[in-house]
Each structure stands twice: as structure tokens, then as C-alpha cells.
Coordinates of C-alpha atoms in Angstrom, one line a residue:
Chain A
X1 CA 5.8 -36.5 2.4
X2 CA 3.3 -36.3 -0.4
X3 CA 2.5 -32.7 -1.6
X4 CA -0.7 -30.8 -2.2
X5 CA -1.0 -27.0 -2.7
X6 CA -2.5 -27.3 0.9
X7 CA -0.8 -29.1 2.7
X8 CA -0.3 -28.7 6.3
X9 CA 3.4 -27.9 6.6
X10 CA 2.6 -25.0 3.9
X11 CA -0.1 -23.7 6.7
X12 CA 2.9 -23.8 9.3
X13 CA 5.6 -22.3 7.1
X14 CA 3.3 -19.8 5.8
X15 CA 2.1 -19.0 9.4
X16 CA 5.5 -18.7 10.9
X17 CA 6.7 -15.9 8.6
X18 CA 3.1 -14.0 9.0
X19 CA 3.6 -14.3 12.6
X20 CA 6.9 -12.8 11.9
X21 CA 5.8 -9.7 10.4
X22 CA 3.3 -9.0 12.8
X23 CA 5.4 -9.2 15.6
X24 CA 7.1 -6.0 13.3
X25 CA 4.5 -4.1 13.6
X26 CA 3.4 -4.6 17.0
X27 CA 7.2 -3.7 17.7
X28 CA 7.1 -0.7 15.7
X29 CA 3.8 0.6 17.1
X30 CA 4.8 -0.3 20.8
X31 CA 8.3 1.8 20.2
X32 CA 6.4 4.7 18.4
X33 CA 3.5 5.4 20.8
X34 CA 6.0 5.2 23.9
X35 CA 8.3 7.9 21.6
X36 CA 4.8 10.2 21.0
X37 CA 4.3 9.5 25.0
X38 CA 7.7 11.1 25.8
X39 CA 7.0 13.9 23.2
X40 CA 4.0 14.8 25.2
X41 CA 1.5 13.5 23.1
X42 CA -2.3 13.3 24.6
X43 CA -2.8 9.5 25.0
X44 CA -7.2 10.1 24.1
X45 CA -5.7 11.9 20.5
X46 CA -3.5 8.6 19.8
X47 CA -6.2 6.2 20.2
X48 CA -8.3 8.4 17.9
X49 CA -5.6 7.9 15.1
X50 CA -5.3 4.3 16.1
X51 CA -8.5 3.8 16.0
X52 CA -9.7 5.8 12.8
X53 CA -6.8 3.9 10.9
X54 CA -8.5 0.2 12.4
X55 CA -11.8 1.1 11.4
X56 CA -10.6 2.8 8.0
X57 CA -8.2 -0.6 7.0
X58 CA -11.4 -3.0 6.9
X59 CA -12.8 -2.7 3.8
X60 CA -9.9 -2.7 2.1
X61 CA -8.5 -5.1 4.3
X62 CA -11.8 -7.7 3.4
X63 CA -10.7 -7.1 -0.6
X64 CA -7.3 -8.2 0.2
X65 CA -9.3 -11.7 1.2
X66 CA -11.1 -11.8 -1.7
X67 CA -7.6 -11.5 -3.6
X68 CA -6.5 -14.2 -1.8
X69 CA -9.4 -16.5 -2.8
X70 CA -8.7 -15.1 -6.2
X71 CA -5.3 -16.6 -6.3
X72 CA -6.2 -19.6 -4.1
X73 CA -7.9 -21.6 -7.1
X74 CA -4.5 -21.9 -8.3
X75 CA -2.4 -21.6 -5.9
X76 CA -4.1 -23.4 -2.7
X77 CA -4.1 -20.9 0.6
X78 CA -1.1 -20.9 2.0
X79 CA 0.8 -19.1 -0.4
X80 CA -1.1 -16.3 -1.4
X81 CA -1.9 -15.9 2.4
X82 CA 1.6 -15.0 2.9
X83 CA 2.1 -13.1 -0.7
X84 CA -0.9 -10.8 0.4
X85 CA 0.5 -10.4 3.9
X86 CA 4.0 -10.0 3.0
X87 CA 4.7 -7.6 0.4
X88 CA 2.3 -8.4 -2.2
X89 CA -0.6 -7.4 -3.7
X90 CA -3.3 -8.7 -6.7
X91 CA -1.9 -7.4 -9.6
X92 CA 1.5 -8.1 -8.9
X93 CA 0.8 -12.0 -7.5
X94 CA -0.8 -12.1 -10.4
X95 CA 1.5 -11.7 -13.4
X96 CA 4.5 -13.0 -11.4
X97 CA 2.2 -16.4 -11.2
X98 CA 1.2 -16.0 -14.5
X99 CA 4.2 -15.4 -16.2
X100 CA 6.1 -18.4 -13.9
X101 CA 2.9 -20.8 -15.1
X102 CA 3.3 -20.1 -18.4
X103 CA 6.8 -20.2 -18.6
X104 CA 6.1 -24.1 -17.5
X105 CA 3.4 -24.4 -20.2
X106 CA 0.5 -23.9 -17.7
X107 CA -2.2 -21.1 -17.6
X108 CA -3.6 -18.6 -15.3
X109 CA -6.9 -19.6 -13.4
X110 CA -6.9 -23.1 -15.8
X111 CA -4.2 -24.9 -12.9
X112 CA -5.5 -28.1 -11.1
X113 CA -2.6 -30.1 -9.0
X114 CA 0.2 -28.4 -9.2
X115 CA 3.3 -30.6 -8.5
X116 CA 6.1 -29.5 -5.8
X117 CA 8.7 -28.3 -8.4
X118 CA 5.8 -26.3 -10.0
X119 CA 4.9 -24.8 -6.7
X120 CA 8.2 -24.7 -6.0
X121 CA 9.2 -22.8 -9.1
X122 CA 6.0 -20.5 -8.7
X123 CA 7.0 -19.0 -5.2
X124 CA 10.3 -18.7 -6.0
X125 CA 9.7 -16.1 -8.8
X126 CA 6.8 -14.5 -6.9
X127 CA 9.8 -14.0 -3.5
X128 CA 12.5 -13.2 -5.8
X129 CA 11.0 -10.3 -7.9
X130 CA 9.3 -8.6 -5.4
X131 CA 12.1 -8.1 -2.8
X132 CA 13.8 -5.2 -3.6
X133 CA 11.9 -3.0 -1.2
X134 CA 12.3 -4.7 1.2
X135 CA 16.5 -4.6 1.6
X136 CA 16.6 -1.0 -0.3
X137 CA 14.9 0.2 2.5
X138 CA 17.1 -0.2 4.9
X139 CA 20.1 0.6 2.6
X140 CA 19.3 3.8 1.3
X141 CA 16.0 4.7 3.8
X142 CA 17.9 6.8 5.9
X143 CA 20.2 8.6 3.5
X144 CA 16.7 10.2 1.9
X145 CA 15.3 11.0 5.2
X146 CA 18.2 12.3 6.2
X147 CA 18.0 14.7 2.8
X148 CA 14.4 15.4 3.6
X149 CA 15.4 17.0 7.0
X150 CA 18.6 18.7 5.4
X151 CA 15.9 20.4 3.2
X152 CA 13.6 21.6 5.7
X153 CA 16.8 23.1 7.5
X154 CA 17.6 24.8 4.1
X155 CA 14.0 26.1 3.8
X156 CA 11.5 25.1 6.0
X157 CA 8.9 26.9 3.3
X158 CA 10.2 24.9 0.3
X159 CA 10.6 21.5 2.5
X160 CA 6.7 22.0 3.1
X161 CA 5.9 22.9 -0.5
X162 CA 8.2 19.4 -1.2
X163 CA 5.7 17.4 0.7
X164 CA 2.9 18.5 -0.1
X165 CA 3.9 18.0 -3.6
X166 CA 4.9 14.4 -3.2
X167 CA 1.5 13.7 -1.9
X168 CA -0.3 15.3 -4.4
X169 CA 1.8 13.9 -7.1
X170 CA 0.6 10.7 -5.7
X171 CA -2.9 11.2 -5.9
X172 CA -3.0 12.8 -9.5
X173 CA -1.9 10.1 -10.9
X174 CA -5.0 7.9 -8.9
X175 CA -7.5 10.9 -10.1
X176 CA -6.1 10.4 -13.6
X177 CA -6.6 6.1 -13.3
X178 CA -10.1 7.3 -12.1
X179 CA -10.8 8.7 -15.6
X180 CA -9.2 6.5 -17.8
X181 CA -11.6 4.5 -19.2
X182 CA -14.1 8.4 -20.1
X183 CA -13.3 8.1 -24.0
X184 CA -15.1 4.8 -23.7
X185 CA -18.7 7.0 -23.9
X186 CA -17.8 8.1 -27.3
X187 CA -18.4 4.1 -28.1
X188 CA -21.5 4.1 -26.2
X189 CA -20.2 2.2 -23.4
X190 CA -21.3 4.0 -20.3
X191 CA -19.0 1.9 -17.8
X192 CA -16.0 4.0 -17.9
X193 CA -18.1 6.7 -15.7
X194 CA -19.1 4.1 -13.1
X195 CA -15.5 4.8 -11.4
X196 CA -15.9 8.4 -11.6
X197 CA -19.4 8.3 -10.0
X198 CA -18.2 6.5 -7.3
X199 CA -15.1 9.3 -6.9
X200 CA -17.3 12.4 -7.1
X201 CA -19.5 10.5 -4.2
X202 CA -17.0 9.2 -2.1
X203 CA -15.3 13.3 -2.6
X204 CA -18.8 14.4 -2.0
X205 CA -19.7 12.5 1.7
X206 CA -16.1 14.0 2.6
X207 CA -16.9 17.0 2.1
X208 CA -20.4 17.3 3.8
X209 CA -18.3 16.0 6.5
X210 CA -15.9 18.5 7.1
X211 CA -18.9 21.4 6.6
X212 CA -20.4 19.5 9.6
X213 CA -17.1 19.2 11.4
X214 CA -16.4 23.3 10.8
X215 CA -20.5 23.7 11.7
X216 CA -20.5 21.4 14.7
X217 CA -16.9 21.4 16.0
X218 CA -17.8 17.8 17.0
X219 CA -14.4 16.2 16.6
X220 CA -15.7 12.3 15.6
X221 CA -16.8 13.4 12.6
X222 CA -13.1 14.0 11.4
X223 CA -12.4 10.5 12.7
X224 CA -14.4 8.6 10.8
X225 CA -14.5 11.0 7.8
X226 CA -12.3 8.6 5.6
X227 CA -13.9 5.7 6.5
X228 CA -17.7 6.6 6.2
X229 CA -16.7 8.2 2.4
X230 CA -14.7 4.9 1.4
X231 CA -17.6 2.8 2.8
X232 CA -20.4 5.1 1.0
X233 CA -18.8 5.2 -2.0
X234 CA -18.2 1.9 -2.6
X235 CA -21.7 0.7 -1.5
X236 CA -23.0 3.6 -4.1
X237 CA -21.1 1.8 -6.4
X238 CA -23.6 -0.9 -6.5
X239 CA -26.6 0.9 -7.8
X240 CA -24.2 3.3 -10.1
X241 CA -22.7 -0.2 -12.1
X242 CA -26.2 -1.5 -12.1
X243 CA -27.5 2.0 -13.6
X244 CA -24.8 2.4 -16.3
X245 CA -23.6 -1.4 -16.9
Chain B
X1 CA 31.9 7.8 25.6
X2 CA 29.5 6.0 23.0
X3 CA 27.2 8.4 21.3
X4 CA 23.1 7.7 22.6
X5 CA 20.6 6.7 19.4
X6 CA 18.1 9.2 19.0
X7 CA 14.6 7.4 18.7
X8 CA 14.9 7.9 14.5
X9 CA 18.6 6.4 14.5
X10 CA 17.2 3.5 16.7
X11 CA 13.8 3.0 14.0
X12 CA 16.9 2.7 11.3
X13 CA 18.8 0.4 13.6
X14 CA 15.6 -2.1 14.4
X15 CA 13.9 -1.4 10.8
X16 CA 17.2 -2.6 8.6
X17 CA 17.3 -6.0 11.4
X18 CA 13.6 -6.6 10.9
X19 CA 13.7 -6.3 7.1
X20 CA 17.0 -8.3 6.5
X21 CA 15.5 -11.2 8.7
X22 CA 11.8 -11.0 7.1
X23 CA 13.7 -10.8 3.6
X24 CA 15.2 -14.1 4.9
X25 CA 12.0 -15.6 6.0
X26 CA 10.7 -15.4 2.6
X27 CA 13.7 -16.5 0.3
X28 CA 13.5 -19.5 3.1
X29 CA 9.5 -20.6 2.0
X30 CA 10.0 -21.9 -1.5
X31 CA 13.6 -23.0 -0.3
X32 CA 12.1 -25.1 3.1
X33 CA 9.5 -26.4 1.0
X34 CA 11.7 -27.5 -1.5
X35 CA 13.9 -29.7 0.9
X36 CA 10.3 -31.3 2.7
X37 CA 9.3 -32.0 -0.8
X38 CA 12.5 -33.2 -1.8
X39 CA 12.4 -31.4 -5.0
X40 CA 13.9 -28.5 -6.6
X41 CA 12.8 -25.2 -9.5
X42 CA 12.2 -25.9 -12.9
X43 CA 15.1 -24.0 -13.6
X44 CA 13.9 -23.3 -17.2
X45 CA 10.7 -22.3 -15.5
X46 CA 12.4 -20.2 -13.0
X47 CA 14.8 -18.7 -15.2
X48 CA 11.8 -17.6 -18.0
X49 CA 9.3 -16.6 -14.9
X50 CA 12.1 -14.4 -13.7
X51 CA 13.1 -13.0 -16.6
X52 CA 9.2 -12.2 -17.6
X53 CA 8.8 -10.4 -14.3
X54 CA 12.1 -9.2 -12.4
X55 CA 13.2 -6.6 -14.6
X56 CA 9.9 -4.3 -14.5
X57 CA 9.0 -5.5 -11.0
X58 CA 13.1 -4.6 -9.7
X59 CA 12.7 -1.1 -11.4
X60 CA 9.7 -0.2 -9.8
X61 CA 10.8 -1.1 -7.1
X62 CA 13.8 1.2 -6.8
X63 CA 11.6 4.1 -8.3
X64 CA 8.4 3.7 -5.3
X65 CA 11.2 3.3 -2.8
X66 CA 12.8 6.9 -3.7
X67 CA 9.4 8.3 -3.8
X68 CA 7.4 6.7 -0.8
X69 CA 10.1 6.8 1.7
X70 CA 10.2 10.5 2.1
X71 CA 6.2 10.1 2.6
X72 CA 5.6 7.4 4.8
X73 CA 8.8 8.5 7.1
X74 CA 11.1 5.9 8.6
X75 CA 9.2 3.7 10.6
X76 CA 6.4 3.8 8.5
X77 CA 8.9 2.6 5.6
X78 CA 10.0 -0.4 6.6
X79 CA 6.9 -1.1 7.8
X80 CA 5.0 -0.6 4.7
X81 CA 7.7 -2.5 2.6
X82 CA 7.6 -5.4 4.4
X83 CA 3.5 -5.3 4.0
X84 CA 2.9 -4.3 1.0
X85 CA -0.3 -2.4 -0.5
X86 CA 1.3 0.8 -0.4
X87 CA -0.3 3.6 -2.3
X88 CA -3.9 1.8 -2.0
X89 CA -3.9 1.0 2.1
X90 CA -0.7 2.4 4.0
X91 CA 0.2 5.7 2.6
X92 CA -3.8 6.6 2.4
X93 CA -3.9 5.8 6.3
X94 CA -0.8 7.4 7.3
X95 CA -2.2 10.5 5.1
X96 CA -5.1 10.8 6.8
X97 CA -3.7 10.1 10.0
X98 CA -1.2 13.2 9.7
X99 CA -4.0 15.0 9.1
X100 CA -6.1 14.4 11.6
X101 CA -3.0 14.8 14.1
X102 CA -2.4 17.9 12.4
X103 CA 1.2 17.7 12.2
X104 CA 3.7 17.5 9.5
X105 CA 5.3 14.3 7.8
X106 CA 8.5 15.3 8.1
X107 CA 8.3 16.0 12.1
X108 CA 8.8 14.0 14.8
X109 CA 5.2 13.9 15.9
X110 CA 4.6 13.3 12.3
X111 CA 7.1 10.0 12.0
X112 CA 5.6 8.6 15.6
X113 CA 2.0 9.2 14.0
X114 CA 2.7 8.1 10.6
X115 CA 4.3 5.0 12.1
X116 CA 1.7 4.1 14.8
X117 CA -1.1 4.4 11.7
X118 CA 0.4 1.7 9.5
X119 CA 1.2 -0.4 12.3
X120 CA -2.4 -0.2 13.3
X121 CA -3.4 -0.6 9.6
X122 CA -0.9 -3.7 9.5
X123 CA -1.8 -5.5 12.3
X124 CA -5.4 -5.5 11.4
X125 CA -5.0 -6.4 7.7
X126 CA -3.0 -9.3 8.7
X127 CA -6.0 -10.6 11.7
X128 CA -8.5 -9.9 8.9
X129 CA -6.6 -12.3 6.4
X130 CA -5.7 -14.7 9.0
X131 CA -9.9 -14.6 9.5
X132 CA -10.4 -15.3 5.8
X133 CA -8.1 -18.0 5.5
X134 CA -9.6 -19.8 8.5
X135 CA -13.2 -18.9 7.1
X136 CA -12.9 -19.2 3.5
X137 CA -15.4 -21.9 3.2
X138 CA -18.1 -20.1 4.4
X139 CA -16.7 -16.8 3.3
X140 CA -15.8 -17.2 -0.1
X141 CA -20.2 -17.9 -1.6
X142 CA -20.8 -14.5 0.8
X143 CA -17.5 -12.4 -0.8
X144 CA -17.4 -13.7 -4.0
X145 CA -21.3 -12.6 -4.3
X146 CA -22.1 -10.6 -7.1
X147 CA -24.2 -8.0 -5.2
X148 CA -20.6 -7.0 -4.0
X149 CA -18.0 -7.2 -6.7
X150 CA -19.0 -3.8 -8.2
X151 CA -18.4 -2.3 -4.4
X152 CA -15.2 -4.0 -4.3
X153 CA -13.9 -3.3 -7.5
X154 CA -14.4 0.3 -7.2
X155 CA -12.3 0.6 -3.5
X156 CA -9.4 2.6 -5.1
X157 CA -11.8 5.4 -6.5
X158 CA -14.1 5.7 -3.3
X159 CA -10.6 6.2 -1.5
X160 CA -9.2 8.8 -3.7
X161 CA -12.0 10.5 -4.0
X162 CA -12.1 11.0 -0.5
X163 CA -8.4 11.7 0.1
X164 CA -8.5 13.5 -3.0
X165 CA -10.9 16.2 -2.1
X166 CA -9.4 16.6 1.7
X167 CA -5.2 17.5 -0.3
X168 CA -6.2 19.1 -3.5
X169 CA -9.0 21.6 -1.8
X170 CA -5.8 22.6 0.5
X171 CA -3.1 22.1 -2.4
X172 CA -5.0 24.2 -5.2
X173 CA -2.1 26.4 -6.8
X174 CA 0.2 22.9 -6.7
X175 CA -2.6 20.3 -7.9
X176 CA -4.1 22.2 -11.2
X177 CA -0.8 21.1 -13.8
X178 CA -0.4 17.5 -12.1
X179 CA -4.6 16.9 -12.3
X180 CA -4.5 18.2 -16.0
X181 CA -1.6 16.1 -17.3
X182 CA -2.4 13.0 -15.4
X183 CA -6.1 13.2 -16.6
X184 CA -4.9 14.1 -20.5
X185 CA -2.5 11.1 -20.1
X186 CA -5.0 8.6 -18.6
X187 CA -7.7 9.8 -21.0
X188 CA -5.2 9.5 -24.4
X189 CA -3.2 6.6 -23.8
X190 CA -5.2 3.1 -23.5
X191 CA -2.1 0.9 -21.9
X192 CA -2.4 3.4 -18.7
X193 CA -5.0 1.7 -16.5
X194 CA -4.9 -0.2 -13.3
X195 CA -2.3 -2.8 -14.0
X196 CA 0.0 0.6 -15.0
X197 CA -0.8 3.1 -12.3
X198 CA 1.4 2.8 -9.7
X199 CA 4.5 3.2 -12.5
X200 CA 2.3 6.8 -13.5
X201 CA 2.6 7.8 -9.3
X202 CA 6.7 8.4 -9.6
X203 CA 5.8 10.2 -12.8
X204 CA 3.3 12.5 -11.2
X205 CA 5.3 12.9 -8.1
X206 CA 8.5 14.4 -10.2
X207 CA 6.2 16.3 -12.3
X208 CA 4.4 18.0 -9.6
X209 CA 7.8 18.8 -7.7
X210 CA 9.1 20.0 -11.0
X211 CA 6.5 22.5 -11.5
X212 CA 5.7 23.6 -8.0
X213 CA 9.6 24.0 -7.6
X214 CA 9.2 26.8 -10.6
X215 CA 5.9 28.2 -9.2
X216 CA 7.8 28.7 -5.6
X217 CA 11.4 30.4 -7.4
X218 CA 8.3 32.6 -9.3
X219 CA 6.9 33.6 -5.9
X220 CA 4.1 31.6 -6.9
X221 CA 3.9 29.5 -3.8

């Protein structure tokens, strides 16, 4: 069979193993809302949640596309379709494919007709490096749940305290990233504010939200909080690069 | 008598059969292709690719595993690790879905919640991909426009922002020292940017329970 980054039987192979991990996750949600069910959960508040995390996973869902035509030029579709739907993400297809082109003395984003070994090579190194999570999960997953629970045995105030610290851990470090590119103004270049525009925005819709939730009570708003400030403040993104670009 | 599996021992149970047989799937794509092809690696090219990438890739690995699990709970974990685009997609939705439930991560309700969130959020990234791959001709002038990249390229700061103001507002005493260090660090040091900050999230996750474990033995807390 002759090969081409797109061929057919790529589509297929590609296609089984998506199909695979979405069977997962229909699985896993099928077991969990039966479980909330017998916990006594109100059916109307898990749709909410259901639906508020649909509605909220489009837009980044539609940049995940756009990664994938990134990598396409390169790689054809069928691969970075399944990198981005297993696993993966941009930056990380990215250099793996970069570094396993140029270790064959090709370059990024410059590829045209790849040959199988190439491709063959390329996938390899983009599976093999990024699997750990994958099987550490399920070997040491449970042991640091278990701990978790332990803890909030121990001290239910402290367990709380833990968590709540872990999250906000997480999103320091992503307000930090926001302002990382600041100094740059010292320069002259204005550019580095453009992603803290968009951050005071997006913070700003969600919190006229939640005054209108505490003023109105109405409980929608709370639903589509999240999404309305991600969509807002990327579309004020727009005008804010235009303004200081 | 054979003890009965609780729901979470029976989340481990499927979760570690799922993964192992997904991890399978994969290592079988460049291995199937391979064998239609009738071809083989570079191996000179396989071993230099590797070596370029594994090392940092297996590290951070190890590190976001001990720092999301306990976050995502279990469902939600071998979930997310299978589908990737963890801190910018899962964890945000299974954030704000804990919140909006009102209930606590490391609950029951909370794992059933956090878990039927990212399976949501899974099941419609993978449609909306499967959509752009069968679209991408027509798609890719409309996506690729430049109206839209600046929209685009700022998602991760729209979505903090938003999340942001919801966990600091309520997590004042525990966000000032984290905020100031991570903004001091990102500010001074020029190689921490996009490509770096996931690796600065384990960071900023120890810090923060280093300093809000002192703040709570200080009756701080």
C-alpha cells in the first residue's frame, strides 16, 4: 500500500482509538450520574452541571481544532486528530514533532511528503513521551486519594484548607503567565498588556455576574457565568490587540 | 464471603482497565502503521527525538499526576489523563462545576460531580474535533481568519480571569503569597512564559500548601 500522511487506513486507525476513548467517557459519566442518583442527587441540578460544562468546553474545544490544522500542514489529519484527542495538547505535539523532525534533518512547519519511516518515527516519539499519565494513574491514583481522605479524617479543617490550596496554587501560577510579558512596556511595546486586559475583563463580566446572581437569585446566571466571561473576554480581545498591537 | 466494591473502589477497578487498554491503543498506532507500511523507525531518529523530549515530558508527567489527581478526584483522573488538556479545559470545568454544585472535591458528591463534568467536557471536545476534521476544508479559511487569532490566542487569560476572580475572592488570606511570588517570578524571569507554565503550576501548588500549612499551625486560617 502506498503511503500518504492521509491516507485512509490512518483515518480508520486513528478513528478506532478516538472511538475508544469516548466510549471512556460515556462509561464514566453513565456510572457517575447513576452513583449521584443513588446519593440522592436532584436529576434538574445535574443536567445544569452537564450542561454548563457542554456549553463552557466550546470555545476552547473550537481552539483545539485550530491546533489540529496547525499541526496538520505537517503532519496530515489523522495524527494530530488523535494526539489532540488523546492526551495531547499544542505545545506539547509540538516540540515532540519538532524535536523527532529535526532529529531526521527536517524542520517544523517546512515538511512536505513525509515518508512512512518518517511518520512512523514521528508518532512513535509523540506516543512514547507522553504516556506516563496515562499508566501512573492507575498505579499510584488511588494511593493519593486514599491519603486525601486519611487527611480529611485527621482534620477535616486542614483537609479543606489542603484543597483549596491546591486549586489556588494552580491558578497563581496562570495569573502569574498572565503578566509575564508586563516588563515589555518599559521597551515601548504595549502587547504584553493585551493578555492582562483580556483577564481583568473576563474577571470583571464574572463578577457583575455573581452581583446579579446575589441581586436576582435567578440561578442561570451562575450557569452560564464561566462561559459568558470566557466568551466576552476573548471576543474583547479583539479590539484590545488591535488597540495596543 | 467476598468483600462488595464501593462505587470509588469500582472507578479504580474500571479506570486502571480503561487506561491500560487505551495506553495500548496508542503504542499500537505507529506500531499497526508500521506493519501496513511495511516499514519500521529511524531508529537514529527515534532514539535522538526521544531523548530531546522524554526526559522533561516523563518528569512532568510524574509531577502533574501527584498534583492533579488529588483535584480532579478519581474518576475525573483517569478521565482527564487519557484526554489531555488538563489545567486549560478539564480541571477549569470540574472547578466550576464543584462550585456550582456546591460541594467539596474531596466528597462523594464532589467525585460523582467532578467526574460527570469532564466526561461532559470530553465527549464534546472529541464531537467538536471529529466536526473539524470532517470540515476542515471549509473550516480552516473561517478559523484560521485573522479577525479571530487574537480571541483565540488569549483563551487561557479570559479563563483564568474568570475562574480566578470566583477562588481568590473566596481564598484571600491563602492567595496573597502565591499571587505575589508567581507574579515576581513571571515578571523577572524571561524563559517562564507559555511553553513553561504548566512546570510553574506544581511549583505554585507546593508553595501555596507550604505557606497556608504555616498560616493554619499560626491560627492564621
Amino acid at each position: 500500500m502506498e503511503f500518504g500522511i492521509n491516507s485512509p487506513v490512518l483515518f480508520v486507525l486513528a478513528g478506532i482509538i478516538v472511538a475508544v476513548v469516548l466510549a471512556q467517557s460515556v462509561f464514566f459519566l453513565v456510572k457517575a450520574w447513576k452513583r449521584a442518583k443513588q446519593l440522592g442527587m436532584d436529576s434538574a441540578k445535574l443536567k445544569r452541571i452537564a450542561r454548563t460544562a457542554a456549553i463552557f468546553t466550546i470555545a476552547p474545544a473550537i481552539a483545539i481544532v485550530i491546533s489540529v490544522i496547525t499541526l496538520s500542514k505537517d503532519l496530515g489529519l489523522p495524527l494530530p486528530w488523535l494526539r489532540l484527542s488523546v492526551v495531547g495538547n499544542l505545545s506539547y505535539e509540538t516540540i515532540a514533532a519538532t524535536n523527532a523532525e529535526n532529529a531526521m534533518g527536517l524542520s517544523f512547519g517546512q515538511v512536505t511528503g513525509l515518508t512512512a519511516t518518517q511518520y512512523v518515527t514521528i508518532a512513535s516519539v509523540m506516543t512514547i513521551s507522553i504516556l506516563v499519565g496515562i499508566w501512573l494513574v492507575p498505579l499510584i491514583g488511588k494511593k493519593l486519594l486514599t491519603g486525601v481522605i486519611n487527611l480529611e479524617k485527621r482534620d477535616k479543617k486542614w483537609a479543606d484548607i489542603f484543597q483549596n490550596s491546591m486549586f489556588i496554587g494552580m491558578i497563581s501560577a496562570f495569573v502569574g503567565f498572565v503578566f509575564c510579558d508586563v516588563a515589555d512596556v518599559f521597551k515601548g511595546d504595549f502587547t504584553g498588556l493585551i493578555p492582562v486586559c483580556v483577564f481583568v475583563v473576563s474577571a470583571l463580566v464574572m463578577a457583575v455576574c455573581g452581583l446579579l446572581l446575589k441581586k436576582t437569585g435567578k440561578r442561570w446566571i451562575m450557569d452560564y457565568a464561566l462561559p459568558i466571561s470566557l466568551i466576552l473576554g476573548m471576543a474583547a480581545a479583539i479590539p484590545i490587540t488591535a488597540w495596543l498591537s | 464471603m467476598k468483600k462488595e466494591m464501593t462505587y470509588i473502589d469500582q472507578v479504580h477497578s474500571f479506570g486502571r482497565k480503561w487506561n491500560i487498554f487505551v495506553m495500548i491503543m496508542l503504542i499500537a498506532y505507529p506500531m499497526v502503521t508500521a506493519l501496513i507500511f511495511r516499514t519500521g523507525p529511524d531508529w537514529h531518529g527515534f532514539t535522538m527525538g526521544l531523548i530531546a523530549t522524554a526526559p522533561m515530558y516523563w518528569a512532568v508527567a510524574v509531577v502533574e499526576t501527584i498534583t492533579y489527581v488529588p483535584m480532579l478526584g478519581a474518576g475525573g483522573s483517569y478521565l482527564s489523563f487519557v484526554t489531555g488538556n488538563i489545567s486549560n479545559l478539564k480541571l477549569p470545568v470540574a472547578l466550576n462545576a464543584l462550585e456550582q454544585a456546591d460541594v467539596k472535591a474531596s466528597s462523594e458528591e464532589g467525585e460523582v460531580i467532578s467526574t460527570i463534568s469532564i466526561a461532559v467536557s470530553s465527549i464534546v471536545t472529541t464531537i467538536i474535533i471529529i466536526i473539524g476534521v470532517l470540515l476542515i476544508r471549509p473550516l480552516t479559511p473561517v478559523l484560521n481568519a485573522p479577525v479571530l487569532a487574537p480571541a483565540f490566542a488569549q483563551m487561557v487569560p479570559a479563563l483564568f480571569g474568570a475562574l480566578g476572580v470566583v477562588f481568590i475572592a473566596k481564598n484571600v488570606k491563602i492567595a496573597v503569597a502565591p499571587l505575589i511570588l508567581m507574579l515576581i517570578l513571571f515578571i523577572a524571569v524571561p524563559a517562564l512564559n507559555a511553553g513553561t507554565v504548566g512546570i510553574m503550576v506544581p511549583e505554585g501548588v507546593l508553595f501555596t500548601l507550604g505557606v497556608s500549612r504555616l498560616m493554619y499551625k499560626k491560627g492564621m486560617l
